[in-house]
GROMACS .gro file of C-alpha atoms in nm:
model
  308
    1UNK     CA    1  -0.001  -0.003  -0.042
    2UNK     CA    2   0.177   0.329  -0.052
    3UNK     CA    3   0.228   0.607   0.147
    4UNK     CA    4  -0.017   0.894   0.177
    5UNK     CA    5   0.166   1.213   0.078
    6UNK     CA    6   0.062   1.386   0.415
    7UNK     CA    7   0.296   1.104   0.545
    8UNK     CA    8   0.609   1.189   0.468
    9UNK     CA    9   0.845   1.277   0.714
   10UNK     CA   10   0.887   1.623   0.637
   11UNK     CA   11   0.538   1.661   0.773
   12UNK     CA   12   0.547   1.468   1.029
   13UNK     CA   13   0.898   1.585   1.200
   14UNK     CA   14   0.756   1.940   1.162
   15UNK     CA   15   0.416   1.893   1.276
   16UNK     CA   16   0.591   1.677   1.595
   17UNK     CA   17   0.799   2.002   1.670
   18UNK     CA   18   0.487   2.232   1.648
   19UNK     CA   19   0.346   1.951   1.871
   20UNK     CA   20   0.584   1.999   2.147
   21UNK     CA   21   0.601   2.311   2.140
   22UNK     CA   22   0.266   2.370   2.196
   23UNK     CA   23   0.294   2.037   2.424
   24UNK     CA   24   0.568   2.330   2.662
   25UNK     CA   25   0.340   2.575   2.652
   26UNK     CA   26   0.032   2.502   2.696
   27UNK     CA   27  -0.086   2.426   3.115
   28UNK     CA   28  -0.317   2.068   3.110
   29UNK     CA   29  -0.542   1.985   3.428
   30UNK     CA   30  -0.311   1.579   3.349
   31UNK     CA   31  -0.169   1.399   3.156
   32UNK     CA   32  -0.378   1.233   2.967
   33UNK     CA   33  -0.534   1.541   2.905
   34UNK     CA   34  -0.172   1.721   2.732
   35UNK     CA   35  -0.109   1.408   2.563
   36UNK     CA   36  -0.443   1.399   2.357
   37UNK     CA   37  -0.419   1.743   2.330
   38UNK     CA   38  -0.030   1.733   2.195
   39UNK     CA   39  -0.122   1.449   1.996
   40UNK     CA   40  -0.345   1.617   1.814
   41UNK     CA   41  -0.165   1.968   1.786
   42UNK     CA   42   0.096   1.660   1.604
   43UNK     CA   43  -0.185   1.641   1.323
   44UNK     CA   44  -0.311   1.918   1.295
   45UNK     CA   45   0.027   2.053   1.262
   46UNK     CA   46   0.173   1.758   0.964
   47UNK     CA   47  -0.169   1.835   0.772
   48UNK     CA   48  -0.102   2.196   0.815
   49UNK     CA   49   0.247   2.177   0.627
   50UNK     CA   50   0.136   1.938   0.357
   51UNK     CA   51  -0.154   2.169   0.288
   52UNK     CA   52   0.080   2.472   0.234
   53UNK     CA   53   0.370   2.257   0.045
   54UNK     CA   54   0.277   2.495  -0.239
   55UNK     CA   55   0.414   2.778  -0.039
   56UNK     CA   56   0.664   2.567   0.119
   57UNK     CA   57   0.799   2.518  -0.223
   58UNK     CA   58   0.793   2.906  -0.295
   59UNK     CA   59   0.944   2.965  -0.019
   60UNK     CA   60   1.210   2.768  -0.058
   61UNK     CA   61   1.277   2.928  -0.395
   62UNK     CA   62   1.273   3.250  -0.278
   63UNK     CA   63   1.564   3.194  -0.061
   64UNK     CA   64   1.707   3.025  -0.283
   65UNK     CA   65   1.734   3.341  -0.520
   66UNK     CA   66   1.832   3.561  -0.272
   67UNK     CA   67   2.142   3.288  -0.141
   68UNK     CA   68   2.250   3.300  -0.507
   69UNK     CA   69   2.182   3.706  -0.526
   70UNK     CA   70   2.422   3.757  -0.252
   71UNK     CA   71   2.637   3.475  -0.331
   72UNK     CA   72   2.720   3.640  -0.724
   73UNK     CA   73   2.621   3.965  -0.646
   74UNK     CA   74   2.706   4.236  -0.898
   75UNK     CA   75   2.787   4.563  -0.952
   76UNK     CA   76   2.497   4.755  -0.939
   77UNK     CA   77   2.472   4.957  -1.262
   78UNK     CA   78   2.300   5.294  -1.132
   79UNK     CA   79   2.558   5.388  -0.954
   80UNK     CA   80   2.940   5.390  -1.071
   81UNK     CA   81   3.262   5.395  -0.841
   82UNK     CA   82   3.360   5.719  -0.672
   83UNK     CA   83   3.712   5.745  -0.516
   84UNK     CA   84   4.044   5.595  -0.637
   85UNK     CA   85   3.972   5.233  -0.758
   86UNK     CA   86   4.076   4.970  -0.679
   87UNK     CA   87   4.434   4.832  -0.792
   88UNK     CA   88   4.531   4.516  -0.896
   89UNK     CA   89   4.862   4.392  -0.824
   90UNK     CA   90   5.141   4.404  -1.135
   91UNK     CA   91   5.148   4.031  -1.152
   92UNK     CA   92   4.795   3.973  -1.144
   93UNK     CA   93   4.732   4.275  -1.430
   94UNK     CA   94   4.976   4.042  -1.602
   95UNK     CA   95   4.748   3.803  -1.620
   96UNK     CA   96   4.467   4.020  -1.717
   97UNK     CA   97   4.639   4.119  -2.020
   98UNK     CA   98   4.786   3.731  -2.138
   99UNK     CA   99   4.372   3.624  -2.082
  100UNK     CA  100   4.191   3.910  -2.274
  101UNK     CA  101   4.454   3.832  -2.542
  102UNK     CA  102   4.356   3.450  -2.554
  103UNK     CA  103   4.036   3.468  -2.545
  104UNK     CA  104   4.024   3.765  -2.833
  105UNK     CA  105   4.256   3.591  -3.027
  106UNK     CA  106   4.056   3.289  -3.063
  107UNK     CA  107   3.729   3.518  -3.164
  108UNK     CA  108   3.535   3.555  -2.854
  109UNK     CA  109   3.466   3.944  -2.839
  110UNK     CA  110   3.283   4.066  -3.127
  111UNK     CA  111   3.323   4.301  -3.296
  112UNK     CA  112   3.523   4.479  -3.112
  113UNK     CA  113   3.864   4.374  -2.771
  114UNK     CA  114   3.863   4.510  -2.471
  115UNK     CA  115   4.094   4.672  -2.283
  116UNK     CA  116   4.235   4.454  -2.022
  117UNK     CA  117   4.332   4.835  -1.836
  118UNK     CA  118   3.891   4.890  -1.748
  119UNK     CA  119   3.903   4.530  -1.619
  120UNK     CA  120   4.118   4.562  -1.395
  121UNK     CA  121   3.945   4.747  -1.086
  122UNK     CA  122   3.668   4.494  -1.092
  123UNK     CA  123   3.910   4.204  -1.062
  124UNK     CA  124   4.078   4.383  -0.761
  125UNK     CA  125   3.840   4.069  -0.499
  126UNK     CA  126   3.938   3.831  -0.698
  127UNK     CA  127   4.241   3.733  -0.528
  128UNK     CA  128   4.494   3.726  -0.801
  129UNK     CA  129   4.330   3.465  -1.035
  130UNK     CA  130   4.193   3.559  -1.409
  131UNK     CA  131   3.991   3.315  -1.479
  132UNK     CA  132   3.827   3.325  -1.832
  133UNK     CA  133   3.457   3.337  -1.584
  134UNK     CA  134   3.681   3.645  -1.388
  135UNK     CA  135   3.707   3.793  -1.707
  136UNK     CA  136   3.355   3.783  -1.807
  137UNK     CA  137   3.196   3.925  -1.458
  138UNK     CA  138   3.428   4.186  -1.441
  139UNK     CA  139   3.294   4.325  -1.830
  140UNK     CA  140   2.979   4.300  -1.635
  141UNK     CA  141   2.994   4.506  -1.396
  142UNK     CA  142   3.284   4.738  -1.620
  143UNK     CA  143   2.972   5.041  -1.596
  144UNK     CA  144   3.039   5.064  -1.258
  145UNK     CA  145   3.434   5.183  -1.291
  146UNK     CA  146   3.436   5.329  -1.533
  147UNK     CA  147   3.106   5.472  -1.702
  148UNK     CA  148   3.227   5.559  -2.061
  149UNK     CA  149   3.312   5.220  -2.117
  150UNK     CA  150   3.099   5.051  -2.385
  151UNK     CA  151   3.047   4.649  -2.242
  152UNK     CA  152   2.801   4.498  -2.555
  153UNK     CA  153   3.100   4.606  -2.793
  154UNK     CA  154   3.267   4.346  -2.635
  155UNK     CA  155   3.064   4.037  -2.589
  156UNK     CA  156   2.829   4.003  -2.959
  157UNK     CA  157   2.950   3.641  -2.950
  158UNK     CA  158   2.866   3.610  -2.588
  159UNK     CA  159   2.557   3.480  -2.475
  160UNK     CA  160   2.497   3.403  -2.071
  161UNK     CA  161   2.217   3.166  -1.928
  162UNK     CA  162   2.121   3.134  -1.577
  163UNK     CA  163   2.085   2.801  -1.464
  164UNK     CA  164   1.801   2.967  -1.197
  165UNK     CA  165   1.665   3.164  -1.424
  166UNK     CA  166   1.250   3.193  -1.524
  167UNK     CA  167   1.199   2.895  -1.799
  168UNK     CA  168   0.886   3.020  -1.967
  169UNK     CA  169   0.831   2.945  -2.357
  170UNK     CA  170   0.959   3.361  -2.471
  171UNK     CA  171   1.317   3.233  -2.286
  172UNK     CA  172   1.286   2.944  -2.444
  173UNK     CA  173   1.269   3.123  -2.791
  174UNK     CA  174   1.479   3.335  -2.693
  175UNK     CA  175   1.732   3.109  -2.618
  176UNK     CA  176   1.663   2.958  -2.977
  177UNK     CA  177   1.714   3.297  -3.139
  178UNK     CA  178   2.003   3.353  -2.911
  179UNK     CA  179   2.230   3.039  -3.055
  180UNK     CA  180   2.108   3.150  -3.425
  181UNK     CA  181   2.213   3.520  -3.372
  182UNK     CA  182   2.529   3.360  -3.270
  183UNK     CA  183   2.573   3.102  -3.637
  184UNK     CA  184   2.646   3.473  -3.810
  185UNK     CA  185   2.354   3.274  -4.067
  186UNK     CA  186   2.447   2.914  -4.012
  187UNK     CA  187   2.151   2.803  -3.857
  188UNK     CA  188   1.809   2.935  -4.009
  189UNK     CA  189   1.555   2.843  -3.768
  190UNK     CA  190   1.186   2.829  -3.903
  191UNK     CA  191   0.794   2.749  -3.794
  192UNK     CA  192   0.944   2.714  -3.431
  193UNK     CA  193   0.666   2.578  -3.166
  194UNK     CA  194   0.711   2.539  -2.774
  195UNK     CA  195   0.456   2.402  -2.502
  196UNK     CA  196   0.529   2.336  -2.183
  197UNK     CA  197   0.262   2.064  -1.955
  198UNK     CA  198   0.291   1.965  -1.637
  199UNK     CA  199   0.364   1.685  -1.580
  200UNK     CA  200   0.129   1.365  -1.366
  201UNK     CA  201   0.256   1.269  -1.104
  202UNK     CA  202   0.462   1.564  -0.962
  203UNK     CA  203   0.416   1.778  -0.673
  204UNK     CA  204   0.686   2.012  -0.750
  205UNK     CA  205   0.362   2.246  -1.069
  206UNK     CA  206   0.675   2.363  -1.195
  207UNK     CA  207   0.779   2.054  -1.326
  208UNK     CA  208   0.684   2.004  -1.660
  209UNK     CA  209   0.722   1.829  -1.992
  210UNK     CA  210   0.894   2.053  -2.262
  211UNK     CA  211   0.799   2.004  -2.588
  212UNK     CA  212   1.044   2.197  -2.897
  213UNK     CA  213   0.921   2.156  -3.247
  214UNK     CA  214   1.112   2.366  -3.536
  215UNK     CA  215   1.298   2.379  -3.817
  216UNK     CA  216   1.724   2.379  -3.843
  217UNK     CA  217   1.793   2.398  -4.178
  218UNK     CA  218   1.492   2.273  -4.320
  219UNK     CA  219   1.556   1.986  -4.100
  220UNK     CA  220   1.335   1.887  -3.874
  221UNK     CA  221   1.395   1.849  -3.491
  222UNK     CA  222   1.126   1.745  -3.173
  223UNK     CA  223   1.244   1.802  -2.898
  224UNK     CA  224   1.064   1.593  -2.538
  225UNK     CA  225   1.220   1.633  -2.167
  226UNK     CA  226   1.145   1.680  -1.893
  227UNK     CA  227   1.237   2.086  -1.748
  228UNK     CA  228   1.086   2.298  -1.417
  229UNK     CA  229   0.998   2.620  -1.465
  230UNK     CA  230   1.248   2.783  -1.305
  231UNK     CA  231   1.590   2.574  -1.411
  232UNK     CA  232   1.756   2.550  -1.726
  233UNK     CA  233   1.744   2.262  -1.931
  234UNK     CA  234   2.002   2.214  -2.259
  235UNK     CA  235   1.862   2.013  -2.415
  236UNK     CA  236   1.770   2.305  -2.684
  237UNK     CA  237   2.123   2.449  -2.682
  238UNK     CA  238   2.259   2.059  -2.726
  239UNK     CA  239   2.034   1.985  -3.010
  240UNK     CA  240   2.117   2.335  -3.177
  241UNK     CA  241   2.531   2.273  -3.224
  242UNK     CA  242   2.456   1.891  -3.328
  243UNK     CA  243   2.347   2.072  -3.619
  244UNK     CA  244   2.561   2.326  -3.637
  245UNK     CA  245   2.859   2.069  -3.577
  246UNK     CA  246   2.656   1.887  -3.901
  247UNK     CA  247   2.691   2.200  -4.136
  248UNK     CA  248   3.092   2.161  -4.192
  249UNK     CA  249   3.211   2.457  -4.175
  250UNK     CA  250   3.449   2.438  -3.859
  251UNK     CA  251   3.220   2.651  -3.673
  252UNK     CA  252   3.093   2.531  -3.347
  253UNK     CA  253   2.891   2.624  -3.070
  254UNK     CA  254   3.153   2.642  -2.747
  255UNK     CA  255   2.998   2.656  -2.376
  256UNK     CA  256   3.124   2.782  -2.050
  257UNK     CA  257   3.054   2.663  -1.700
  258UNK     CA  258   3.044   2.969  -1.437
  259UNK     CA  259   2.912   2.862  -1.127
  260UNK     CA  260   2.566   3.000  -1.116
  261UNK     CA  261   2.601   3.016  -1.506
  262UNK     CA  262   2.704   2.911  -1.875
  263UNK     CA  263   2.882   3.161  -2.139
  264UNK     CA  264   2.778   3.049  -2.468
  265UNK     CA  265   2.997   3.138  -2.784
  266UNK     CA  266   3.084   3.055  -3.138
  267UNK     CA  267   3.404   2.889  -3.231
  268UNK     CA  268   3.660   2.807  -3.499
  269UNK     CA  269   3.669   2.381  -3.488
  270UNK     CA  270   3.993   2.360  -3.227
  271UNK     CA  271   3.962   2.715  -3.045
  272UNK     CA  272   3.794   2.569  -2.758
  273UNK     CA  273   4.152   2.303  -2.687
  274UNK     CA  274   4.320   2.566  -2.745
  275UNK     CA  275   4.220   2.808  -2.555
  276UNK     CA  276   4.241   2.551  -2.211
  277UNK     CA  277   4.569   2.437  -2.303
  278UNK     CA  278   4.686   2.836  -2.313
  279UNK     CA  279   4.485   2.942  -2.037
  280UNK     CA  280   4.553   2.658  -1.800
  281UNK     CA  281   4.220   2.529  -1.804
  282UNK     CA  282   4.215   2.145  -1.662
  283UNK     CA  283   3.935   1.824  -1.576
  284UNK     CA  284   4.013   1.983  -1.198
  285UNK     CA  285   3.977   2.425  -1.303
  286UNK     CA  286   3.642   2.535  -1.140
  287UNK     CA  287   3.572   2.667  -1.520
  288UNK     CA  288   3.657   2.511  -1.878
  289UNK     CA  289   3.593   2.576  -2.225
  290UNK     CA  290   3.439   2.271  -2.384
  291UNK     CA  291   3.229   2.168  -2.719
  292UNK     CA  292   2.842   2.126  -2.675
  293UNK     CA  293   2.762   1.915  -2.902
  294UNK     CA  294   3.005   1.706  -2.734
  295UNK     CA  295   2.848   1.724  -2.420
  296UNK     CA  296   2.488   1.484  -2.324
  297UNK     CA  297   2.217   1.743  -2.229
  298UNK     CA  298   2.179   1.872  -1.851
  299UNK     CA  299   1.853   1.828  -1.748
  300UNK     CA  300   1.635   2.094  -1.481
  301UNK     CA  301   1.673   1.855  -1.208
  302UNK     CA  302   2.117   1.859  -1.216
  303UNK     CA  303   2.181   2.201  -1.312
  304UNK     CA  304   2.386   2.268  -1.056
  305UNK     CA  305   2.704   2.061  -1.160
  306UNK     CA  306   2.918   2.116  -1.398
  307UNK     CA  307   2.783   2.057  -1.780
  308UNK     CA  308   3.112   1.946  -1.933
   0.00000   0.00000   0.00000
């Protein structure tokens, strides 16, 4: 016999805690009366916790969003830095210049290459690191230290996708359009249809079955995979990467794992291996470039794991 959902340990434990607190606070004439009152409170609070499960999931998700923001809080774009700029040690400046030069040589920056010196202040808190993800984060916040800088002039070949972000139809459509733009004409997507349907039997109402139908360079592509309305799946990216690689024009979709997000870029064949070699990024590195078409699609349930 299947155990009723409201008898799950989490609800029973929460009810027991609330009942114990009620028993401690409320006085009764006899221990029998107190026992009956505690048992009643236990059932009442356990059932209440179960009936409010959707509220708990929203609160947990909101708490995680706040935690993600705190861990990766970005420089405010509505304000500018005042006072002397944070200083970067000369040795780290050299690392930044090298990293920017290597990334530029392999076509990551378009249409312009950033001046590495503009990134020094934003990298002052990285404890001497100058990894690709540090460079990209510093580019995003460069306007805080240098209001006249225009980071959009460097990022035409870069797209960042957050792991924990809304994944409704419009977000999936934008993801397709971004990769088509990065391909610079190598991918043509037509007749795009996206549908999200609740998955039967799932407790979390944000669990959905995603269906994507599209024609990529004349080929019909049908995707059907389990998704989540607040977590990224990479089936779309993987499918388009496969079609781009099959064109045989020497250009492929690459990504860089950046903790809570991935950065996508279309690079020439061999660029990923060269980037990892020249920047000394290995399997144990916290970030490493990889070809998307060589990876397995990442499901929403495992988005916290590196996709490479």
